[in-house]
Every structure is written in structure tokens, then in C-alpha cells.
Short mmCIF file of C-alpha atoms and ligand atoms in Angstrom, two decimals:
data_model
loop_
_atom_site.label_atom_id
_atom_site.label_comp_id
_atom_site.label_asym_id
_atom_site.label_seq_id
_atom_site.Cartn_x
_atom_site.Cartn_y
_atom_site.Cartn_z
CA UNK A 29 -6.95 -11.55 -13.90
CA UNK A 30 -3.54 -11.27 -13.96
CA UNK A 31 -2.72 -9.42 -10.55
CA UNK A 32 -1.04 -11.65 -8.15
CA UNK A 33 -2.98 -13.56 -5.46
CA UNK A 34 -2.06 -12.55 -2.39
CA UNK A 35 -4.88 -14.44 -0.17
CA UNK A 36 -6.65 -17.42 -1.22
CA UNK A 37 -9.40 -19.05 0.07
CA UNK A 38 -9.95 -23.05 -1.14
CA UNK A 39 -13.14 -25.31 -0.18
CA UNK A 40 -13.86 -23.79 3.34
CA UNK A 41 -16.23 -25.42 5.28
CA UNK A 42 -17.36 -24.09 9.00
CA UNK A 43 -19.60 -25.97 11.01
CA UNK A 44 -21.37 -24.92 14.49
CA UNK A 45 -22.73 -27.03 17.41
CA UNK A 46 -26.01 -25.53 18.02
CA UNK A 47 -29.02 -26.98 20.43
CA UNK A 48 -30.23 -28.30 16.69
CA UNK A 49 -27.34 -29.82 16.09
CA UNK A 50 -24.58 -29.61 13.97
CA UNK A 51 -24.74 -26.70 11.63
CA UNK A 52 -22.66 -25.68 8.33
CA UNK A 53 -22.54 -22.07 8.18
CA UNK A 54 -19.77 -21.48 5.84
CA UNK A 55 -20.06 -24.64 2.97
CA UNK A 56 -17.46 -24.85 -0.03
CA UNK A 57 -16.30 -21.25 0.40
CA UNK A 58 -13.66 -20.26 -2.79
CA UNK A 59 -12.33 -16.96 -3.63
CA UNK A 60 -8.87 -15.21 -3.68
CA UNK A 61 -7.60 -11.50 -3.19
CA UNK A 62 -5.51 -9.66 -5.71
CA UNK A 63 -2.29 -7.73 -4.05
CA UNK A 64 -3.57 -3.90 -4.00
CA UNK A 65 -7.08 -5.07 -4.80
CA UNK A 66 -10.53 -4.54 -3.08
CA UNK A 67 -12.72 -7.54 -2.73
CA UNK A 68 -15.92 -7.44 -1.50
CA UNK A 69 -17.70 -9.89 0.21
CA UNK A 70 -21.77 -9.44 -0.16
CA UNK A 71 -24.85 -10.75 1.11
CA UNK A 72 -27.88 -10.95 3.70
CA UNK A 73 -27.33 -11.33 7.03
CA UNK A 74 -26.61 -15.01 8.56
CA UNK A 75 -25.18 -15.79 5.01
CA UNK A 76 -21.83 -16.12 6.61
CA UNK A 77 -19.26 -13.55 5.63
CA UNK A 78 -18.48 -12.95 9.09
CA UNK A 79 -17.88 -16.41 9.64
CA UNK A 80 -15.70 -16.40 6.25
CA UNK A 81 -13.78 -13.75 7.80
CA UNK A 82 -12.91 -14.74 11.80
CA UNK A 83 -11.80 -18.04 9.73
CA UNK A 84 -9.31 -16.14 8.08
CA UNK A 85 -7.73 -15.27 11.09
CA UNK A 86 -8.26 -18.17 13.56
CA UNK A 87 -10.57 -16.20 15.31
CA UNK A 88 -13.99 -17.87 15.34
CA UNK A 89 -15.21 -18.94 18.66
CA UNK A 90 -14.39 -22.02 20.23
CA UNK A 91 -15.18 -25.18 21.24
CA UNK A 92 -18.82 -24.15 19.32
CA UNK A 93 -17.11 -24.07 15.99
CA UNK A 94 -14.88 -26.21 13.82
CA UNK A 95 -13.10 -25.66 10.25
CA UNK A 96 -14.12 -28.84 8.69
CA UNK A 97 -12.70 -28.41 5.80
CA UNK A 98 -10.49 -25.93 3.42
CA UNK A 99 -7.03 -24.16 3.31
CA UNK A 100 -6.58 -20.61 3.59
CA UNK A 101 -3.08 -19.76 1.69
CA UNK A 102 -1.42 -16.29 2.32
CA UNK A 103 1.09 -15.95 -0.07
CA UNK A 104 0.99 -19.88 -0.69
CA UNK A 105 1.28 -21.09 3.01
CA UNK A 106 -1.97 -22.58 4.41
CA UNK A 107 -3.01 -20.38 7.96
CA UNK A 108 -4.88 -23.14 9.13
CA UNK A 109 -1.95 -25.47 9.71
CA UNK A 110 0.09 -23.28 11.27
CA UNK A 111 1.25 -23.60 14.69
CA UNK A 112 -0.41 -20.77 16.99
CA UNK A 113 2.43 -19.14 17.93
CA UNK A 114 3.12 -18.57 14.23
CA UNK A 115 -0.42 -17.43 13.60
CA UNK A 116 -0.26 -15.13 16.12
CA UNK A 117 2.67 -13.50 14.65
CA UNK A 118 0.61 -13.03 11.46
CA UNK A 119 -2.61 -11.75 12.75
CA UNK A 120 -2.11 -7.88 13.25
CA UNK A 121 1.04 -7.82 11.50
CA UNK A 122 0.46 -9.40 8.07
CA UNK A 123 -3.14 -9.44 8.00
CA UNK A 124 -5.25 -7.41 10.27
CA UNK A 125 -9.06 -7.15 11.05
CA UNK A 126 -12.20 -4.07 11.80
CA UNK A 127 -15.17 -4.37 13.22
CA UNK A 128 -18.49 -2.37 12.70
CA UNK A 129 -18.56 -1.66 16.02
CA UNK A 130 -15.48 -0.55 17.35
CA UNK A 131 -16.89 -0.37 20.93
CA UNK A 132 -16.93 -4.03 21.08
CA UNK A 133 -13.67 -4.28 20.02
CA UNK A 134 -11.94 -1.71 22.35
CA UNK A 135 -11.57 -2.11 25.82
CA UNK A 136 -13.81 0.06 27.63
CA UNK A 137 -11.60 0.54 30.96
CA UNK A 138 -8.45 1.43 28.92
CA UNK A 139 -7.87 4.67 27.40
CA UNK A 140 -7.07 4.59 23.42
CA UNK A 141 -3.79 5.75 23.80
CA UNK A 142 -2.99 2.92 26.41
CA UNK A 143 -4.51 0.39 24.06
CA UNK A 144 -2.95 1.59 21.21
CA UNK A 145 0.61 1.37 23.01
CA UNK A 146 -0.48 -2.48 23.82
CA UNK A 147 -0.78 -3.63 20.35
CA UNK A 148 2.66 -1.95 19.67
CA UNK A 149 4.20 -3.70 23.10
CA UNK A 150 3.06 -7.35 21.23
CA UNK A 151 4.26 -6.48 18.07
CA UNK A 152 7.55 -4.55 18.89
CA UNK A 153 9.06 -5.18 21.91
CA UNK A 154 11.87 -3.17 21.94
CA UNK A 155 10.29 0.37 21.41
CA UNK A 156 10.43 2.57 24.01
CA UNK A 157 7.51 4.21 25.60
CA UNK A 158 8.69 7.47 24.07
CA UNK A 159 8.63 5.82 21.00
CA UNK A 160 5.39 3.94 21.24
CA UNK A 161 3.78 7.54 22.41
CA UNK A 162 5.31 9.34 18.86
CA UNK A 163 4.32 6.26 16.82
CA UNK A 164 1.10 6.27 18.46
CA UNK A 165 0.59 10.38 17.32
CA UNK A 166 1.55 9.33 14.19
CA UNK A 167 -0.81 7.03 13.08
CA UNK A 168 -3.74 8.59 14.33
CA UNK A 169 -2.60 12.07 12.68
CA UNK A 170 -2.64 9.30 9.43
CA UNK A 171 -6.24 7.81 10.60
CA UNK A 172 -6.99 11.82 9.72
CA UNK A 173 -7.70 12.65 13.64
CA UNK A 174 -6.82 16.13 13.90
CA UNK A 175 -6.12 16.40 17.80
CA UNK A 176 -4.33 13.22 18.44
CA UNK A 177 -2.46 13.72 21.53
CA UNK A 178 -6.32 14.42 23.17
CA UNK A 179 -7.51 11.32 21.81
CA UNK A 180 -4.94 9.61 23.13
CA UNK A 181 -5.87 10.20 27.08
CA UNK A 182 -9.93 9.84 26.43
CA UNK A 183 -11.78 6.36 26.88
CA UNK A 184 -13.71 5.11 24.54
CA UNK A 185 -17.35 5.86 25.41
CA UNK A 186 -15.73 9.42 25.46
CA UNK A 187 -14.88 9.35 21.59
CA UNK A 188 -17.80 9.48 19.04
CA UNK A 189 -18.06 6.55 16.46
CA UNK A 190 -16.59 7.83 13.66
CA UNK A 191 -13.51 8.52 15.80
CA UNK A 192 -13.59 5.27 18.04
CA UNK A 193 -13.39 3.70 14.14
CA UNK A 194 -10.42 5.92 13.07
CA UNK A 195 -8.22 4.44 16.53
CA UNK A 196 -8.90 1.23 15.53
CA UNK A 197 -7.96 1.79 11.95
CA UNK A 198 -4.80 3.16 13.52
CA UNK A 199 -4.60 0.16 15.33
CA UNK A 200 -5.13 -2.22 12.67
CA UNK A 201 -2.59 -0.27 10.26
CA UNK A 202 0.29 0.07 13.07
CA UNK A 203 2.43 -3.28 11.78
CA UNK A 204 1.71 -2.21 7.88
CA UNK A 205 -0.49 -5.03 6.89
CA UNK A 206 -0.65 -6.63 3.65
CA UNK A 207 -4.04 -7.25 3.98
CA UNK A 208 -7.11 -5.24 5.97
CA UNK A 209 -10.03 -7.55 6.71
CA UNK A 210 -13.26 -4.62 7.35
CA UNK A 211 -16.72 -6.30 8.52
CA UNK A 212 -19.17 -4.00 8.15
CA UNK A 213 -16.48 -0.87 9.18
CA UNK A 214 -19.03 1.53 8.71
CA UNK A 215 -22.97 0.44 9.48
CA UNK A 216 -22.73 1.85 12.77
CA UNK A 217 -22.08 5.49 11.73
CA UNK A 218 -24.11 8.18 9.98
CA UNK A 219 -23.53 8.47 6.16
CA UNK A 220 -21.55 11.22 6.32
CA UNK A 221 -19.27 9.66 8.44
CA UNK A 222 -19.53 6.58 6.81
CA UNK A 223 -17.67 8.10 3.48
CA UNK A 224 -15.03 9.75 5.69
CA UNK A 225 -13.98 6.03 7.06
CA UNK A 226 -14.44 4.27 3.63
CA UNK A 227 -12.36 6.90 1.94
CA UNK A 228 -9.81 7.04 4.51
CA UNK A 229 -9.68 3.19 4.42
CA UNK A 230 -9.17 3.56 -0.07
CA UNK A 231 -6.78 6.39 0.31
CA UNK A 232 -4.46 4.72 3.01
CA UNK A 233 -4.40 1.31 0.69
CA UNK A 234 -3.42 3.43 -2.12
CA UNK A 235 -0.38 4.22 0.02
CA UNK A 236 0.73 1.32 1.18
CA UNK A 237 -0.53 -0.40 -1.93
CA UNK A 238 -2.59 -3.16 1.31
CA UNK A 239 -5.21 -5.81 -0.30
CA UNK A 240 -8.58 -5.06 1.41
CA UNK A 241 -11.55 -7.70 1.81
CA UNK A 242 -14.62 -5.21 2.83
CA UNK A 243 -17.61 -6.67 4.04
CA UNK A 244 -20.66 -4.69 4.12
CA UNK A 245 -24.63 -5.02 3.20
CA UNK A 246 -24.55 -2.02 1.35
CA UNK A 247 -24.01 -2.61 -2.42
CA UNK A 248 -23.52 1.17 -2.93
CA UNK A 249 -20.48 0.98 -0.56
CA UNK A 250 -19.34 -2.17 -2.80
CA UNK A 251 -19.71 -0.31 -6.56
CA UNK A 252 -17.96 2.40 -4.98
CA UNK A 253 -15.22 1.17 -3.37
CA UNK A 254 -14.39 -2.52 -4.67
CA UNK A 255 -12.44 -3.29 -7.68
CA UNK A 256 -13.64 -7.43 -7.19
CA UNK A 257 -16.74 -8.69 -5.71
CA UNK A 258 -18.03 -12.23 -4.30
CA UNK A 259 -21.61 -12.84 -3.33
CA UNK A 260 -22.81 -15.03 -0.75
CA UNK A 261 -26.03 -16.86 -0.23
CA UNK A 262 -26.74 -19.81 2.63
CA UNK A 263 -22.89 -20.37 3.33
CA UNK A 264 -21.82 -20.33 -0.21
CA UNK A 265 -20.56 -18.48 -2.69
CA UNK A 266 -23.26 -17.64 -5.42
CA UNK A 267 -21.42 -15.70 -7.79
CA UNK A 268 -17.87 -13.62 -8.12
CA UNK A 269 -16.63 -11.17 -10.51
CA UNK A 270 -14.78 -8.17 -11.25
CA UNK A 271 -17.32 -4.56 -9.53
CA UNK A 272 -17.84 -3.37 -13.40
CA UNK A 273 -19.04 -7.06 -14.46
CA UNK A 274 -21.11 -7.60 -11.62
CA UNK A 275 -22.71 -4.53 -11.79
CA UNK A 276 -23.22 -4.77 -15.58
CA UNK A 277 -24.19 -7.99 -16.14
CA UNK A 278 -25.01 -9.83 -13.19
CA UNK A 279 -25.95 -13.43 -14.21
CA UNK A 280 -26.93 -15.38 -10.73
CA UNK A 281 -30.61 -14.68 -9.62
CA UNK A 282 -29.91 -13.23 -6.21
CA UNK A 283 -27.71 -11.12 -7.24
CA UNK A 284 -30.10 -9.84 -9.95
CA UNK A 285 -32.39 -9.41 -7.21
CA UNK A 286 -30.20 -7.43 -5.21
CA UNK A 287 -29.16 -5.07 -7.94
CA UNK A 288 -32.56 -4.54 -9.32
CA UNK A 289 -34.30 -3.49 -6.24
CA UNK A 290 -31.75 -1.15 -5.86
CA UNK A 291 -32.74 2.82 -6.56
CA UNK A 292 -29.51 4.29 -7.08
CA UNK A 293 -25.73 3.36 -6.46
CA UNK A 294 -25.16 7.51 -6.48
CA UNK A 295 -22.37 8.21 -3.85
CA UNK A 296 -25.17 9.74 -1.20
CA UNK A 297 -27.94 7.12 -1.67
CA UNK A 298 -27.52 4.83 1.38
CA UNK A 299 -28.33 1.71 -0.19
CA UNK A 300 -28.89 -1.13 1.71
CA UNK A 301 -29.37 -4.81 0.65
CA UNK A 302 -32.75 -4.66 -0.78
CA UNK A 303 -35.17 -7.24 0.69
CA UNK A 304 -35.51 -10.34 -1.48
CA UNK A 305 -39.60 -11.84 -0.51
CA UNK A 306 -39.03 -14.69 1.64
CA UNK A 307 -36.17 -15.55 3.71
CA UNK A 308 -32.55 -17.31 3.67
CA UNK A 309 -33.19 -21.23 4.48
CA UNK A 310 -32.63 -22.23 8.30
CA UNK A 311 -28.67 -23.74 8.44
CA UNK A 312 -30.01 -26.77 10.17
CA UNK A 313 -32.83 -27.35 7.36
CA UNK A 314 -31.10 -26.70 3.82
CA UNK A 315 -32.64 -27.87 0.69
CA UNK A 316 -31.13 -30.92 -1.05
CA UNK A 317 -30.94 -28.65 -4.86
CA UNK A 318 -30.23 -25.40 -5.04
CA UNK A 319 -30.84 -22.99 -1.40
CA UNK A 320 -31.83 -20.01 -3.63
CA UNK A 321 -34.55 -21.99 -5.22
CA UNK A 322 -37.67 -20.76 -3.16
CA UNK A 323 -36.92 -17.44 -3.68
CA UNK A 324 -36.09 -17.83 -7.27
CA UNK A 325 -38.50 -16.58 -10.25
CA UNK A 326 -36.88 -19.27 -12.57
CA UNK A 327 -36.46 -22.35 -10.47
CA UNK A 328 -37.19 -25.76 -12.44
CA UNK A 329 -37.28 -29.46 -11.80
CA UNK A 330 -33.28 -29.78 -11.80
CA UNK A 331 -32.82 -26.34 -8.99
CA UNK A 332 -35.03 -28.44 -6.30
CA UNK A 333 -33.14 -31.75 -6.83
CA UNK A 334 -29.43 -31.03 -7.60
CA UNK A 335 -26.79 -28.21 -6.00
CA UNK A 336 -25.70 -26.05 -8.47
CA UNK A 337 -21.63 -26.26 -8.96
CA UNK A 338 -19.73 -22.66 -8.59
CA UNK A 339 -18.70 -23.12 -12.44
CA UNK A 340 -16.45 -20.32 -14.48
CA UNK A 341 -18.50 -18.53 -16.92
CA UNK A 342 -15.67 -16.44 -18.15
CA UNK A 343 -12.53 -14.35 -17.37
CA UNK A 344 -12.26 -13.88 -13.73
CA UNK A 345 -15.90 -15.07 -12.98
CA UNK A 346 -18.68 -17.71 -11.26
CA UNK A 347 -21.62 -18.77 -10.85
CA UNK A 348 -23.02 -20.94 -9.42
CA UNK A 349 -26.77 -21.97 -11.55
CA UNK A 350 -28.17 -23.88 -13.15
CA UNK A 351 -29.73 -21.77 -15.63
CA UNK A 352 -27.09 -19.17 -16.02
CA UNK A 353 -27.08 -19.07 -19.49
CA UNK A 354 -30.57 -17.33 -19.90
CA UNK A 355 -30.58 -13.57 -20.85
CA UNK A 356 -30.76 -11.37 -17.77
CA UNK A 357 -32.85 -9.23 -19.14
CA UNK A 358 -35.88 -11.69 -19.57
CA UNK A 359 -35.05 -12.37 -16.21
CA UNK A 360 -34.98 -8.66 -14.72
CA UNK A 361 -38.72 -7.97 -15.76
CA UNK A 362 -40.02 -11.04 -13.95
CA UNK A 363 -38.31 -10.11 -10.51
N1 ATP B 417 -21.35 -18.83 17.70
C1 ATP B 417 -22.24 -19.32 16.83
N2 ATP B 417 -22.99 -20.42 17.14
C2 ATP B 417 -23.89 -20.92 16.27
N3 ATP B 417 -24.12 -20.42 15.04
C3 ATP B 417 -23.41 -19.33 14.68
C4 ATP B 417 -22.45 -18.72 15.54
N4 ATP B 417 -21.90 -17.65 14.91
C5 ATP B 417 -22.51 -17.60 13.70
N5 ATP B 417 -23.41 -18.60 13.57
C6 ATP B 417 -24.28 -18.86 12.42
O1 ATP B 417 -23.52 -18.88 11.24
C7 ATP B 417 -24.25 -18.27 10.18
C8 ATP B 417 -23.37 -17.23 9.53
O2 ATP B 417 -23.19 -16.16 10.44
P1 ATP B 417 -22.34 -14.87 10.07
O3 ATP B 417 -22.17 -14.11 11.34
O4 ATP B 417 -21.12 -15.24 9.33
O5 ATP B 417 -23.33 -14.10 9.09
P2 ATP B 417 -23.07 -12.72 8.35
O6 ATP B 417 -23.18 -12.98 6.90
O7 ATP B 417 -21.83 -12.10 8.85
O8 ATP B 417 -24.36 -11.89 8.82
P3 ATP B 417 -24.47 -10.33 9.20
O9 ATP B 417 -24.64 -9.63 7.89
O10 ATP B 417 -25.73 -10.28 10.02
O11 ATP B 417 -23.26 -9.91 9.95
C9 ATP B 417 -25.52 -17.72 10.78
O12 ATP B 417 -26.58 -18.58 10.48
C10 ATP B 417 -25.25 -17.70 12.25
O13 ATP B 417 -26.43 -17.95 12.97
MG1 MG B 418 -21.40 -10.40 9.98
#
């Protein structure tokens, strides 16, 4: 790939105190973000994208957690030795975060206009409140809400999902971020609604030309909106390349399994991850060799003994398996 790395993530490791004991929920994480590109991040729940993501920002909740390992380099400086102060001054304004569930994330005693004019009182402290009120307009009228002065005096239990979402895309875009972190943006809206948000979110990064990392379960949402794609299994990356490759020719068994369950990737198919028989391993039980191994239809002697290495296979992609080099069609028939 020759498009220039904006975000790069090197040898992440996350660990949780838990009443088992200490727990690695994000282990050996790699990947990197193009500038103007969309990566997504893939995989079944408790696999730790989430995780992946909150580390990105310094967000992940403390004293339970701790970022063992790893450096997270936006535009060549590593986050996760910067002083707080410094990292606070990044987080909105260089790189800035969604939820699915915007409720959560809003405050529900404050109205969204009042919220939204916090976030621009942080971030620029010298506008005035006439200002903040006309910039506030503005970028809601750009989130595609079509009465935004209204919007701006309701609470949020008083605004449906798929405009509770648009605010906080509002919110998110108000410093201009190079990059837009979206965990699961959409799974808590209709479908409808749901490619409304996703195409809002393409068409206002073809604007301001913003690197996106989109989680989501839905591989539909990832062939049609990603140009770059990283799946995770158990903590770790299991295999990344570019959407048309991964789609194409997918070479690690999970994601095999994933695709070929799948119906159709047709734009009004809601396709979620496909279920997989049997379940992720337990984070405070994880097999010495390889964690897919139990659900894989081609494990052998080496998978239950020895952790397969994330290894390039080619231009812009890993895998990490042992037995990559099979043909994935022999493969496909026996899932
Ligand atoms: N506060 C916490 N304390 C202990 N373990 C946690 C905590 N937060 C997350 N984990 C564990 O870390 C692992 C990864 O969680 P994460 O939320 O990143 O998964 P995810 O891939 O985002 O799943 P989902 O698709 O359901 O959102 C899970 O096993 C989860 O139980
Ligand atoms: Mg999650």
C-alpha cells in the first residue's frame, strides 16, 4: 500500500483484573490506518475491538485495566506516552470517537444543544456563545438534520436514534478530526436508518478527506463501506487485508467461516456475523496453540501445540495460520 499511515497500532497488549484473575483481552494487536482510508475492524463479540479502540484514546477503564504492552503512533508520536494534558488535547480534536449507543454517551439532563456548546467551550475557548450557537446550527445542518435549531433545545430521550446518532456525529466532527473512531455506530438503529448514518459518515470523510476505523459485526456494513479490513479472533488479529482481497480470497479459517455463512453482502441484506458452532475460548483459559483451533475444520498436531505468527502473505496482507497455504476452496466445502 502506498497511502500514508496516518495511525499505527504496534504489539498492543491489554490486560484486565477480573475475580479470575488477570486477563489479556487485547494480545499482540498490529494494524495501521491509511490517511483518507476506511479500516474495519471485525469480529465476534468479546474478541476485543472495543478494547482495541478505548486504547486508542486512553479511554479504557481504570484501575481494572492496564496497557501492558504496545505503542500507538499518530502521525509517528506514540499516544501512550504522552502526558495527559497533551492527550487530552488530541482526543476530540485530532482523533475523535462514536458509540452504538449514543444514549450512553450523551448526557441525559442536558439538552443537545447545551452539550454540543460544551465540547466547543473545551476545545475553543474564545468563541462566543453567539458563535458556539451558529457553529452549533452548522454542523448539525452538515450531520443532514433538517430542523437544527429544534434539535438544539430537545433532550435526548426526546430525539429518536437515528437523530441522537447524527448530534453526536456533529459532535465528534466539530474540531475536524483526522481520524473518526465508530464502534458499532449503527447496531442500535433500524436498517434504514442504519444506511442514512453509514453514508453520512462516507460522504462527510470524502469531504474532509478524515481516516475512519469502523467497527461493526456486520460484514455487509464492512464490504460496503471499508476500503481495508482487519479481523479479530480471542484478542488478536487473525487476518488483514485490503475489502476486495478479503472478500475474494479470504485465506484464515474464521474468516472463511464468516464469509461463507453469509447469504448475501447486497446493500439491504442485514448481515450479521454468522454464527461459527462453538464458542470464542474463555480469556482466562486460552489454549497454548492456536485459539481458533476447536472451531477449526483443518486443525492438526502443530494448531493445538504452537501459536500461529501474524505472518505477510503478500502485498498489504496477514495471516496468522498455520496452514494458510491450502486452497480455500477445498476448505470452503468442508465448513
Ligand atoms: N471492564 C472490564 N473488565 C473485565 N474484562 C473486560 C472489561 N471490558 C472488557 N473486558 C473483556 O475484554 C474482552 C474484549 O472486550 P471488548 O468489549 O473489546 O469486545 P468487543 O469485541 O468489542 O465485543 P462486542 O462485539 O460485544 O462489542 C471481553 O472478553 C471482555 O469480557
Ligand atoms: Mg465492542
Amino acid at each position: 500500500m502506498t497511502q500514508h499511515t496516518l495511525l499505527e497500532i504496534k504489539d498492543l497488549v491489554v490486560e484486565f483484573d477480573t475475580e479470575q484473575g488477570r486477563v489479556r483481552a487485547v494480545d499482540h494487536v498490529g494494524f495501521s490506518l491509511g490517511k483518507g482510508r476506511i479500516l474495519g475492524i471485525a469480529g465476534e463479540s468479546g474478541c476485543g475491538k472495543s478494547v482495541t479502540a478505548l486504547s486508542i484514546i486512553r479511554l479504557l477503564p481504570k484501575p481494572v485495566s492496564q496497557i501492558v504492552k504496545g505503542r500507538i503512533l499518530y502521525q509517528g508520536q506514540d499516544l501512550l506516552t504522552l502526558p495527559i494534558q497533551q492527550m487530552q488535547r488530541i482526543r476530540g480534536r485530532k482523533i475523535a470517537m462514536i458509540f452504538q449507543e449514543p444514549m450512553t454517551a450523551l448526557n441525559p439532563v442536558h439538552t443537545a444543544g447545551r452539550q454540543m456548546k460544551e465540547v466547543f467551550a473545551l476545545h475553543f475557548p474564545d468563541m462566543t456563545a453567539g458563535e458556539k450557537h451558529a457553529k452549533a446550527i452548522q454542523l448539525l445542518e452538515r450531520a443532514g438534520i433538517p430542523d437544527p435549531a429544534r434539535v438544539l433545545d430537545k433532550y435526548p430521550h426526546q430525539l429518536s436514534g437515528g437523530i441522537r446518532q447524527r448530534v453526536m456525529i456533529a459532535m465528534a466532527l466539530s474540531c475536524e478530526p483526522d481520524i473518526l473512531i465508530a464502534d458499532e455506530p449503527t447496531t442500535a438503529l433500524d436498517v434504514t436508518i442504519q444506511a442514512q448514518i453509514l453514508d453520512l459518515i462516507k460522504t462527510l470523510k470524502n469531504k474532509s478527506g478524515m481516516s475512519i476505523v469502523l467497527i461493526t459485526h456486520d460484514l455487509g456494513v464492512i464490504a460496503e463501506n471499508c476500503d481495508d479490513v482487519a479481523v479479530m479472533y480471542a484478542g488478536q488479529i487473525v487476518e488483514t487485508a485490503d475489502v476486495h482481497s478479503l472478500f475474494n480470497h479470504p485465506l484464515h479459517p474464521y474468516t472463511q467461516g464468516l464469509l461463507v455463512s453469509i447469504p448475501s453482502l447486497s446493500k439491504h441484506s442485514k448481515t450479521r456475523l454468522p454464527t461459527i458452532p462453538g464458542h470464542v475460548p474463555d480469556l482466562a483459559r486460552m489454549p497454548e496453540g492456536c485459539r481458533f483451533a476447536d472451531r477449526c475444520p483443518d486443525t492438526e498436531d502443530i494448531c493445538r501445540t504452537h501459536p500461529p505468527r501474524l505472518r505477510s502473505v503478500g502485498k498489504g496482507r496477514t495471516v496468522a495460520c498455520h496452514l494458510v497455504s491450502r486452497p480455500f476452496e477445498q476448505k470452503k466445502k468442508r465448513i
